């Protein structure tokens, strides 16, 4: 992926300096094919990137999230590790020990107000 500065330089070289695409691409530090792609789209690389919007797997804590938030609300000083232990006791065999980090991320988002 090229930087915005490289693509801005390409646009300037082609539009203002009226250089051929091959020469402008070389001066901007990219191939002719890449230069043509950016000239055709008329957008900078930062404008082409989209943030990820997908999840790779089901949320393992979706079924017990209300229960977890209730525990966190009642005991604000409860650590996520202790919460995870409680959830493992209440739902035996439902959570693997490797899912602790997932719960930590989820609680961090909840405490920041990003999720309900």
Short mmCIF file of C-alpha atoms in Angstrom, two decimals, residues 12-105:
data_model
loop_
_atom_site.label_atom_id
_atom_site.label_comp_id
_atom_site.label_asym_id
_atom_site.label_seq_id
_atom_site.Cartn_x
_atom_site.Cartn_y
_atom_site.Cartn_z
CA UNK A 12 0.47 16.65 -8.84
CA UNK A 13 2.96 15.27 -11.35
CA UNK A 14 0.24 14.10 -13.73
CA UNK A 15 -2.13 17.06 -13.41
CA UNK A 16 0.08 20.12 -12.86
CA UNK A 17 3.38 19.07 -14.40
CA UNK A 18 1.70 17.15 -17.24
CA UNK A 19 4.15 14.25 -17.06
CA UNK A 20 3.34 10.91 -18.67
CA UNK A 21 1.96 8.33 -16.22
CA UNK A 22 5.02 6.11 -16.50
CA UNK A 23 7.38 8.96 -15.54
CA UNK A 24 5.10 10.30 -12.80
CA UNK A 25 4.73 6.82 -11.32
CA UNK A 26 8.49 6.31 -11.23
CA UNK A 27 9.03 9.69 -9.54
CA UNK A 28 6.31 8.90 -7.00
CA UNK A 29 7.86 5.51 -6.25
CA UNK A 30 5.25 3.13 -7.61
CA UNK A 31 4.55 0.97 -10.62
CA UNK A 32 2.61 2.21 -13.61
CA UNK A 33 -0.21 -0.23 -12.83
CA UNK A 34 -0.54 1.06 -9.27
CA UNK A 35 -0.44 4.66 -10.50
CA UNK A 36 -3.22 4.00 -13.00
CA UNK A 37 -5.33 2.40 -10.27
CA UNK A 38 -5.02 5.48 -8.03
CA UNK A 39 -5.61 7.88 -10.93
CA UNK A 40 -8.71 5.94 -11.93
CA UNK A 41 -10.13 5.95 -8.39
CA UNK A 42 -9.14 9.60 -7.72
CA UNK A 43 -8.88 8.77 -4.01
CA UNK A 44 -6.04 8.56 -1.50
CA UNK A 45 -5.07 5.22 0.08
CA UNK A 46 -6.44 6.35 3.46
CA UNK A 47 -9.82 6.92 1.83
CA UNK A 48 -9.83 3.45 0.29
CA UNK A 49 -9.31 1.55 3.57
CA UNK A 50 -12.41 0.44 5.41
CA UNK A 51 -12.46 -0.51 9.08
CA UNK A 52 -13.24 -4.17 9.74
CA UNK A 53 -16.90 -4.73 10.52
CA UNK A 54 -17.03 -8.49 10.90
CA UNK A 55 -16.54 -10.91 13.72
CA UNK A 56 -14.52 -14.03 13.10
CA UNK A 57 -16.58 -16.19 15.46
CA UNK A 58 -19.65 -16.16 17.66
CA UNK A 59 -19.39 -14.26 20.93
CA UNK A 60 -19.03 -16.94 23.62
CA UNK A 61 -20.35 -14.57 26.30
CA UNK A 62 -23.54 -13.46 24.53
CA UNK A 63 -25.72 -15.84 26.56
CA UNK A 64 -24.34 -14.73 29.94
CA UNK A 65 -23.53 -11.08 29.26
CA UNK A 66 -26.49 -9.70 31.27
CA UNK A 67 -25.46 -11.87 34.20
CA UNK A 68 -21.86 -10.66 33.90
CA UNK A 69 -22.83 -6.98 33.76
CA UNK A 70 -25.07 -7.46 36.79
CA UNK A 71 -22.12 -8.90 38.75
CA UNK A 72 -19.86 -6.05 37.61
CA UNK A 73 -22.46 -3.45 38.56
CA UNK A 74 -23.00 -4.95 42.00
CA UNK A 75 -19.26 -5.31 42.66
CA UNK A 76 -17.38 -2.63 40.67
CA UNK A 77 -14.01 -3.70 42.09
CA UNK A 78 -14.50 -7.28 40.81
CA UNK A 79 -11.62 -8.29 38.56
CA UNK A 80 -12.31 -9.81 35.19
CA UNK A 81 -10.39 -12.92 36.18
CA UNK A 82 -12.63 -13.39 39.23
CA UNK A 83 -15.71 -12.77 37.06
CA UNK A 84 -14.49 -15.38 34.61
CA UNK A 85 -14.00 -17.85 37.45
CA UNK A 86 -17.56 -17.22 38.66
CA UNK A 87 -18.95 -17.73 35.16
CA UNK A 88 -16.99 -20.98 34.83
CA UNK A 89 -18.44 -22.19 38.18
CA UNK A 90 -22.00 -21.27 37.24
CA UNK A 91 -21.74 -22.71 33.73
CA UNK A 92 -19.42 -25.73 33.94
CA UNK A 93 -17.89 -26.80 30.64
CA UNK A 94 -19.21 -23.74 28.80
CA UNK A 95 -16.04 -21.60 28.86
CA UNK A 96 -12.47 -22.60 28.12
CA UNK A 97 -9.63 -20.95 30.02
CA UNK A 98 -8.37 -19.45 26.74
CA UNK A 99 -11.47 -17.26 26.53
CA UNK A 100 -10.40 -15.05 29.45
CA UNK A 101 -8.81 -12.50 27.11
CA UNK A 102 -12.06 -12.24 25.13
CA UNK A 103 -13.94 -11.44 28.32
CA UNK A 104 -11.28 -8.89 29.32
CA UNK A 105 -11.72 -7.06 26.02
#
